Amino acid sequence: MASSNWFQPNPAPGRTGAAPATPVEGQPPPSGGQEPAPSPFGGGASSFLILALPLLLIFLMTRSQNKKQKQLESSLKVGDRVFTQSGILGRITDLSPNSPRVKLEIAPGVNVQVLKSAIQGPDPGEAAAEAKAADKAKEPAKDKKS
């Protein structure tokens, strides 16, 4: 294994002859009339774009979600009915602007503390009930006109 050619394959049995010609310095290697095939993505710049585009989309989507969550947290007030990520429905009983926690009353006399970031939004059942109440309030006004 002291030979400098230890990584070279042995010649095929029955073949003897000179090794392939080595190119002379300063001359390009023979191309054989064929051009190298272009890379499938066109080169370095387009490969960079292919990798950077998904990262940019993830960044923009995360940024918009963070803006919506901060807007929701700033609009919370005592007395709002909300639901959390875990599906707990409750009414906000204590809210301090500097604390990341909120106290929710989930049943009469049962209060729990949750993080503001865990609140997903207003109670959808209450929003539907308010919409029905508003519709019922408009109906008698329409009946009186006819």
PDB file of N, CA and C in Angstrom, residues 69-131:
ATOM      1  N   GLN A  69     -52.961  38.011  16.467  1.00  0.00           N
ATOM      2  CA  GLN A  69     -53.014  37.628  17.876  1.00  0.00           C
ATOM      3  C   GLN A  69     -52.800  38.851  18.769  1.00  0.00           C
ATOM      4  N   LYS A  70     -51.860  39.720  18.423  1.00  0.00           N
ATOM      5  CA  LYS A  70     -51.618  40.922  19.227  1.00  0.00           C
ATOM      6  C   LYS A  70     -52.834  41.849  19.184  1.00  0.00           C
ATOM      7  N   GLN A  71     -53.484  41.952  18.035  1.00  0.00           N
ATOM      8  CA  GLN A  71     -54.681  42.780  17.917  1.00  0.00           C
ATOM      9  C   GLN A  71     -55.799  42.212  18.795  1.00  0.00           C
ATOM     10  N   LEU A  72     -55.964  40.899  18.782  1.00  0.00           N
ATOM     11  CA  LEU A  72     -56.982  40.258  19.615  1.00  0.00           C
ATOM     12  C   LEU A  72     -56.688  40.491  21.093  1.00  0.00           C
ATOM     13  N   GLU A  73     -55.434  40.320  21.499  1.00  0.00           N
ATOM     14  CA  GLU A  73     -55.066  40.507  22.904  1.00  0.00           C
ATOM     15  C   GLU A  73     -55.303  41.948  23.350  1.00  0.00           C
ATOM     16  N   SER A  74     -55.069  42.907  22.469  1.00  0.00           N
ATOM     17  CA  SER A  74     -55.266  44.304  22.858  1.00  0.00           C
ATOM     18  C   SER A  74     -56.749  44.674  22.907  1.00  0.00           C
ATOM     19  N   SER A  75     -57.604  43.919  22.218  1.00  0.00           N
ATOM     20  CA  SER A  75     -59.035  44.249  22.196  1.00  0.00           C
ATOM     21  C   SER A  75     -59.821  43.562  23.315  1.00  0.00           C
ATOM     22  N   LEU A  76     -59.171  42.711  24.120  1.00  0.00           N
ATOM     23  CA  LEU A  76     -59.873  42.012  25.196  1.00  0.00           C
ATOM     24  C   LEU A  76     -60.275  42.990  26.296  1.00  0.00           C
ATOM     25  N   LYS A  77     -61.439  42.747  26.895  1.00  0.00           N
ATOM     26  CA  LYS A  77     -61.880  43.563  28.035  1.00  0.00           C
ATOM     27  C   LYS A  77     -62.658  42.674  28.998  1.00  0.00           C
ATOM     28  N   VAL A  78     -62.773  43.136  30.222  1.00  0.00           N
ATOM     29  CA  VAL A  78     -63.484  42.375  31.259  1.00  0.00           C
ATOM     30  C   VAL A  78     -64.941  42.218  30.831  1.00  0.00           C
ATOM     31  N   GLY A  79     -65.459  41.005  30.969  1.00  0.00           N
ATOM     32  CA  GLY A  79     -66.843  40.718  30.612  1.00  0.00           C
ATOM     33  C   GLY A  79     -66.990  40.033  29.266  1.00  0.00           C
ATOM     34  N   ASP A  80     -65.953  40.013  28.449  1.00  0.00           N
ATOM     35  CA  ASP A  80     -66.018  39.341  27.143  1.00  0.00           C
ATOM     36  C   ASP A  80     -66.095  37.833  27.337  1.00  0.00           C
ATOM     37  N   ARG A  81     -66.934  37.179  26.519  1.00  0.00           N
ATOM     38  CA  ARG A  81     -66.960  35.714  26.486  1.00  0.00           C
ATOM     39  C   ARG A  81     -66.022  35.281  25.376  1.00  0.00           C
ATOM     40  N   VAL A  82     -65.073  34.401  25.734  1.00  0.00           N
ATOM     41  CA  VAL A  82     -64.040  33.979  24.794  1.00  0.00           C
ATOM     42  C   VAL A  82     -63.877  32.465  24.842  1.00  0.00           C
ATOM     43  N   PHE A  83     -63.140  31.929  23.860  1.00  0.00           N
ATOM     44  CA  PHE A  83     -62.769  30.519  23.906  1.00  0.00           C
ATOM     45  C   PHE A  83     -61.260  30.422  23.742  1.00  0.00           C
ATOM     46  N   THR A  84     -60.690  29.366  24.336  1.00  0.00           N
ATOM     47  CA  THR A  84     -59.244  29.182  24.324  1.00  0.00           C
ATOM     48  C   THR A  84     -58.850  28.122  23.303  1.00  0.00           C
ATOM     49  N   GLN A  85     -57.552  27.938  23.159  1.00  0.00           N
ATOM     50  CA  GLN A  85     -57.040  26.923  22.234  1.00  0.00           C
ATOM     51  C   GLN A  85     -57.510  25.528  22.615  1.00  0.00           C
ATOM     52  N   SER A  86     -57.680  25.296  23.899  1.00  0.00           N
ATOM     53  CA  SER A  86     -58.096  23.967  24.343  1.00  0.00           C
ATOM     54  C   SER A  86     -59.605  23.787  24.289  1.00  0.00           C
ATOM     55  N   GLY A  87     -60.336  24.823  23.887  1.00  0.00           N
ATOM     56  CA  GLY A  87     -61.783  24.701  23.743  1.00  0.00           C
ATOM     57  C   GLY A  87     -62.563  25.118  24.968  1.00  0.00           C
ATOM     58  N   ILE A  88     -61.922  25.717  25.949  1.00  0.00           N
ATOM     59  CA  ILE A  88     -62.626  26.169  27.149  1.00  0.00           C
ATOM     60  C   ILE A  88     -63.339  27.489  26.836  1.00  0.00           C
ATOM     61  N   LEU A  89     -64.613  27.545  27.178  1.00  0.00           N
ATOM     62  CA  LEU A  89     -65.394  28.765  27.019  1.00  0.00           C
ATOM     63  C   LEU A  89     -65.498  29.439  28.372  1.00  0.00           C
ATOM     64  N   GLY A  90     -65.368  30.746  28.398  1.00  0.00           N
ATOM     65  CA  GLY A  90     -65.480  31.453  29.676  1.00  0.00           C
ATOM     66  C   GLY A  90     -65.623  32.938  29.474  1.00  0.00           C
ATOM     67  N   ARG A  91     -65.855  33.613  30.598  1.00  0.00           N
ATOM     68  CA  ARG A  91     -66.006  35.065  30.605  1.00  0.00           C
ATOM     69  C   ARG A  91     -64.803  35.649  31.337  1.00  0.00           C
ATOM     70  N   ILE A  92     -64.207  36.685  30.767  1.00  0.00           N
ATOM     71  CA  ILE A  92     -63.045  37.321  31.380  1.00  0.00           C
ATOM     72  C   ILE A  92     -63.493  38.068  32.632  1.00  0.00           C
ATOM     73  N   THR A  93     -62.864  37.741  33.780  1.00  0.00           N
ATOM     74  CA  THR A  93     -63.201  38.410  35.042  1.00  0.00           C
ATOM     75  C   THR A  93     -62.095  39.326  35.521  1.00  0.00           C
ATOM     76  N   ASP A  94     -60.841  39.051  35.133  1.00  0.00           N
ATOM     77  CA  ASP A  94     -59.726  39.896  35.567  1.00  0.00           C
ATOM     78  C   ASP A  94     -58.740  40.000  34.423  1.00  0.00           C
ATOM     79  N   LEU A  95     -58.339  41.219  34.137  1.00  0.00           N
ATOM     80  CA  LEU A  95     -57.444  41.454  33.014  1.00  0.00           C
ATOM     81  C   LEU A  95     -56.525  42.609  33.376  1.00  0.00           C
ATOM     82  N   SER A  96     -55.230  42.361  33.432  1.00  0.00           N
ATOM     83  CA  SER A  96     -54.298  43.455  33.674  1.00  0.00           C
ATOM     84  C   SER A  96     -53.448  43.629  32.419  1.00  0.00           C
ATOM     85  N   PRO A  97     -53.232  44.861  31.997  1.00  0.00           N
ATOM     86  CA  PRO A  97     -52.529  45.086  30.726  1.00  0.00           C
ATOM     87  C   PRO A  97     -51.074  44.629  30.740  1.00  0.00           C
ATOM     88  N   ASN A  98     -50.441  44.606  31.913  1.00  0.00           N
ATOM     89  CA  ASN A  98     -49.023  44.248  31.967  1.00  0.00           C
ATOM     90  C   ASN A  98     -48.789  42.760  32.162  1.00  0.00           C
ATOM     91  N   SER A  99     -49.807  42.023  32.532  1.00  0.00           N
ATOM     92  CA  SER A  99     -49.651  40.599  32.804  1.00  0.00           C
ATOM     93  C   SER A  99     -50.002  39.779  31.564  1.00  0.00           C
ATOM     94  N   PRO A 100     -49.284  38.678  31.347  1.00  0.00           N
ATOM     95  CA  PRO A 100     -49.639  37.815  30.213  1.00  0.00           C
ATOM     96  C   PRO A 100     -50.802  36.880  30.530  1.00  0.00           C
ATOM     97  N   ARG A 101     -51.352  36.964  31.758  1.00  0.00           N
ATOM     98  CA  ARG A 101     -52.430  36.063  32.173  1.00  0.00           C
ATOM     99  C   ARG A 101     -53.765  36.790  32.268  1.00  0.00           C
ATOM    100  N   VAL A 102     -54.829  35.989  32.132  1.00  0.00           N
ATOM    101  CA  VAL A 102     -56.210  36.467  32.225  1.00  0.00           C
ATOM    102  C   VAL A 102     -56.957  35.483  33.102  1.00  0.00           C
ATOM    103  N   LYS A 103     -57.884  35.972  33.926  1.00  0.00           N
ATOM    104  CA  LYS A 103     -58.735  35.063  34.703  1.00  0.00           C
ATOM    105  C   LYS A 103     -60.052  34.896  33.955  1.00  0.00           C
ATOM    106  N   LEU A 104     -60.415  33.626  33.761  1.00  0.00           N
ATOM    107  CA  LEU A 104     -61.672  33.287  33.100  1.00  0.00           C
ATOM    108  C   LEU A 104     -62.586  32.610  34.101  1.00  0.00           C
ATOM    109  N   GLU A 105     -63.854  32.968  34.062  1.00  0.00           N
ATOM    110  CA  GLU A 105     -64.856  32.258  34.849  1.00  0.00           C
ATOM    111  C   GLU A 105     -65.501  31.256  33.903  1.00  0.00           C
ATOM    112  N   ILE A 106     -65.243  29.963  34.151  1.00  0.00           N
ATOM    113  CA  ILE A 106     -65.760  28.932  33.245  1.00  0.00           C
ATOM    114  C   ILE A 106     -67.068  28.346  33.748  1.00  0.00           C
ATOM    115  N   ALA A 107     -67.383  28.553  35.020  1.00  0.00           N
ATOM    116  CA  ALA A 107     -68.646  28.152  35.636  1.00  0.00           C
ATOM    117  C   ALA A 107     -68.841  29.095  36.826  1.00  0.00           C
ATOM    118  N   PRO A 108     -70.074  29.212  37.328  1.00  0.00           N
ATOM    119  CA  PRO A 108     -70.274  30.114  38.464  1.00  0.00           C
ATOM    120  C   PRO A 108     -69.364  29.745  39.638  1.00  0.00           C
ATOM    121  N   GLY A 109     -68.492  30.667  40.015  1.00  0.00           N
ATOM    122  CA  GLY A 109     -67.576  30.456  41.128  1.00  0.00           C
ATOM    123  C   GLY A 109     -66.307  29.694  40.779  1.00  0.00           C
ATOM    124  N   VAL A 110     -66.123  29.307  39.518  1.00  0.00           N
ATOM    125  CA  VAL A 110     -64.924  28.571  39.100  1.00  0.00           C
ATOM    126  C   VAL A 110     -64.105  29.469  38.174  1.00  0.00           C
ATOM    127  N   ASN A 111     -62.950  29.921  38.682  1.00  0.00           N
ATOM    128  CA  ASN A 111     -62.077  30.791  37.907  1.00  0.00           C
ATOM    129  C   ASN A 111     -60.780  30.063  37.591  1.00  0.00           C
ATOM    130  N   VAL A 112     -60.298  30.261  36.387  1.00  0.00           N
ATOM    131  CA  VAL A 112     -59.015  29.696  35.971  1.00  0.00           C
ATOM    132  C   VAL A 112     -58.182  30.802  35.351  1.00  0.00           C
ATOM    133  N   GLN A 113     -56.868  30.636  35.431  1.00  0.00           N
ATOM    134  CA  GLN A 113     -55.969  31.576  34.779  1.00  0.00           C
ATOM    135  C   GLN A 113     -55.464  30.947  33.494  1.00  0.00           C
ATOM    136  N   VAL A 114     -55.497  31.720  32.415  1.00  0.00           N
ATOM    137  CA  VAL A 114     -54.958  31.271  31.136  1.00  0.00           C
ATOM    138  C   VAL A 114     -54.078  32.382  30.575  1.00  0.00           C
ATOM    139  N   LEU A 115     -53.218  32.016  29.669  1.00  0.00           N
ATOM    140  CA  LEU A 115     -52.390  33.011  29.008  1.00  0.00           C
ATOM    141  C   LEU A 115     -53.218  33.752  27.967  1.00  0.00           C
ATOM    142  N   LYS A 116     -52.905  35.015  27.774  1.00  0.00           N
ATOM    143  CA  LYS A 116     -53.603  35.788  26.744  1.00  0.00           C
ATOM    144  C   LYS A 116     -53.380  35.168  25.365  1.00  0.00           C
ATOM    145  N   SER A 117     -52.201  34.619  25.156  1.00  0.00           N
ATOM    146  CA  SER A 117     -51.896  34.024  23.850  1.00  0.00           C
ATOM    147  C   SER A 117     -52.702  32.759  23.591  1.00  0.00           C
ATOM    148  N   ALA A 118     -53.300  32.168  24.646  1.00  0.00           N
ATOM    149  CA  ALA A 118     -54.110  30.961  24.468  1.00  0.00           C
ATOM    150  C   ALA A 118     -55.535  31.295  24.061  1.00  0.00           C
ATOM    151  N   ILE A 119     -55.920  32.560  24.137  1.00  0.00           N
ATOM    152  CA  ILE A 119     -57.286  32.949  23.754  1.00  0.00           C
ATOM    153  C   ILE A 119     -57.364  33.051  22.235  1.00  0.00           C
ATOM    154  N   GLN A 120     -58.321  32.330  21.671  1.00  0.00           N
ATOM    155  CA  GLN A 120     -58.469  32.280  20.219  1.00  0.00           C
ATOM    156  C   GLN A 120     -59.401  33.346  19.673  1.00  0.00           C
ATOM    157  N   GLY A 121     -60.379  33.751  20.448  1.00  0.00           N
ATOM    158  CA  GLY A 121     -61.294  34.760  19.955  1.00  0.00           C
ATOM    159  C   GLY A 121     -62.567  34.792  20.769  1.00  0.00           C
ATOM    160  N   PRO A 122     -63.529  35.595  20.319  1.00  0.00           N
ATOM    161  CA  PRO A 122     -64.812  35.670  21.027  1.00  0.00           C
ATOM    162  C   PRO A 122     -65.586  34.364  20.885  1.00  0.00           C
ATOM    163  N   ASP A 123     -66.454  34.094  21.869  1.00  0.00           N
ATOM    164  CA  ASP A 123     -67.266  32.879  21.872  1.00  0.00           C
ATOM    165  C   ASP A 123     -68.162  32.885  20.640  1.00  0.00           C
ATOM    166  N   PRO A 124     -68.030  31.902  19.740  1.00  0.00           N
ATOM    167  CA  PRO A 124     -68.848  31.894  18.525  1.00  0.00           C
ATOM    168  C   PRO A 124     -70.327  31.685  18.822  1.00  0.00           C
ATOM    169  N   GLY A 125     -70.653  30.978  19.894  1.00  0.00           N
ATOM    170  CA  GLY A 125     -72.054  30.776  20.253  1.00  0.00           C
ATOM    171  C   GLY A 125     -72.710  32.077  20.677  1.00  0.00           C
ATOM    172  N   GLU A 126     -71.966  32.909  21.396  1.00  0.00           N
ATOM    173  CA  GLU A 126     -72.508  34.192  21.835  1.00  0.00           C
ATOM    174  C   GLU A 126     -72.671  35.145  20.652  1.00  0.00           C
ATOM    175  N   ALA A 127     -71.754  35.111  19.709  1.00  0.00           N
ATOM    176  CA  ALA A 127     -71.860  35.968  18.534  1.00  0.00           C
ATOM    177  C   ALA A 127     -73.107  35.600  17.722  1.00  0.00           C
ATOM    178  N   ALA A 128     -73.378  34.297  17.602  1.00  0.00           N
ATOM    179  CA  ALA A 128     -74.566  33.851  16.879  1.00  0.00           C
ATOM    180  C   ALA A 128     -75.831  34.263  17.625  1.00  0.00           C
ATOM    181  N   ALA A 129     -75.817  34.169  18.960  1.00  0.00           N
ATOM    182  CA  ALA A 129     -76.983  34.559  19.756  1.00  0.00           C
ATOM    183  C   ALA A 129     -77.233  36.058  19.638  1.00  0.00           C
ATOM    184  N   GLU A 130     -76.167  36.864  19.615  1.00  0.00           N
ATOM    185  CA  GLU A 130     -76.326  38.307  19.459  1.00  0.00           C
ATOM    186  C   GLU A 130     -76.887  38.644  18.083  1.00  0.00           C
ATOM    187  N   ALA A 131     -76.457  37.922  17.053  1.00  0.00           N
ATOM    188  CA  ALA A 131     -76.953  38.161  15.701  1.00  0.00           C
ATOM    189  C   ALA A 131     -78.443  37.821  15.615  1.00  0.00           C
TER     190      ALA A 131
END
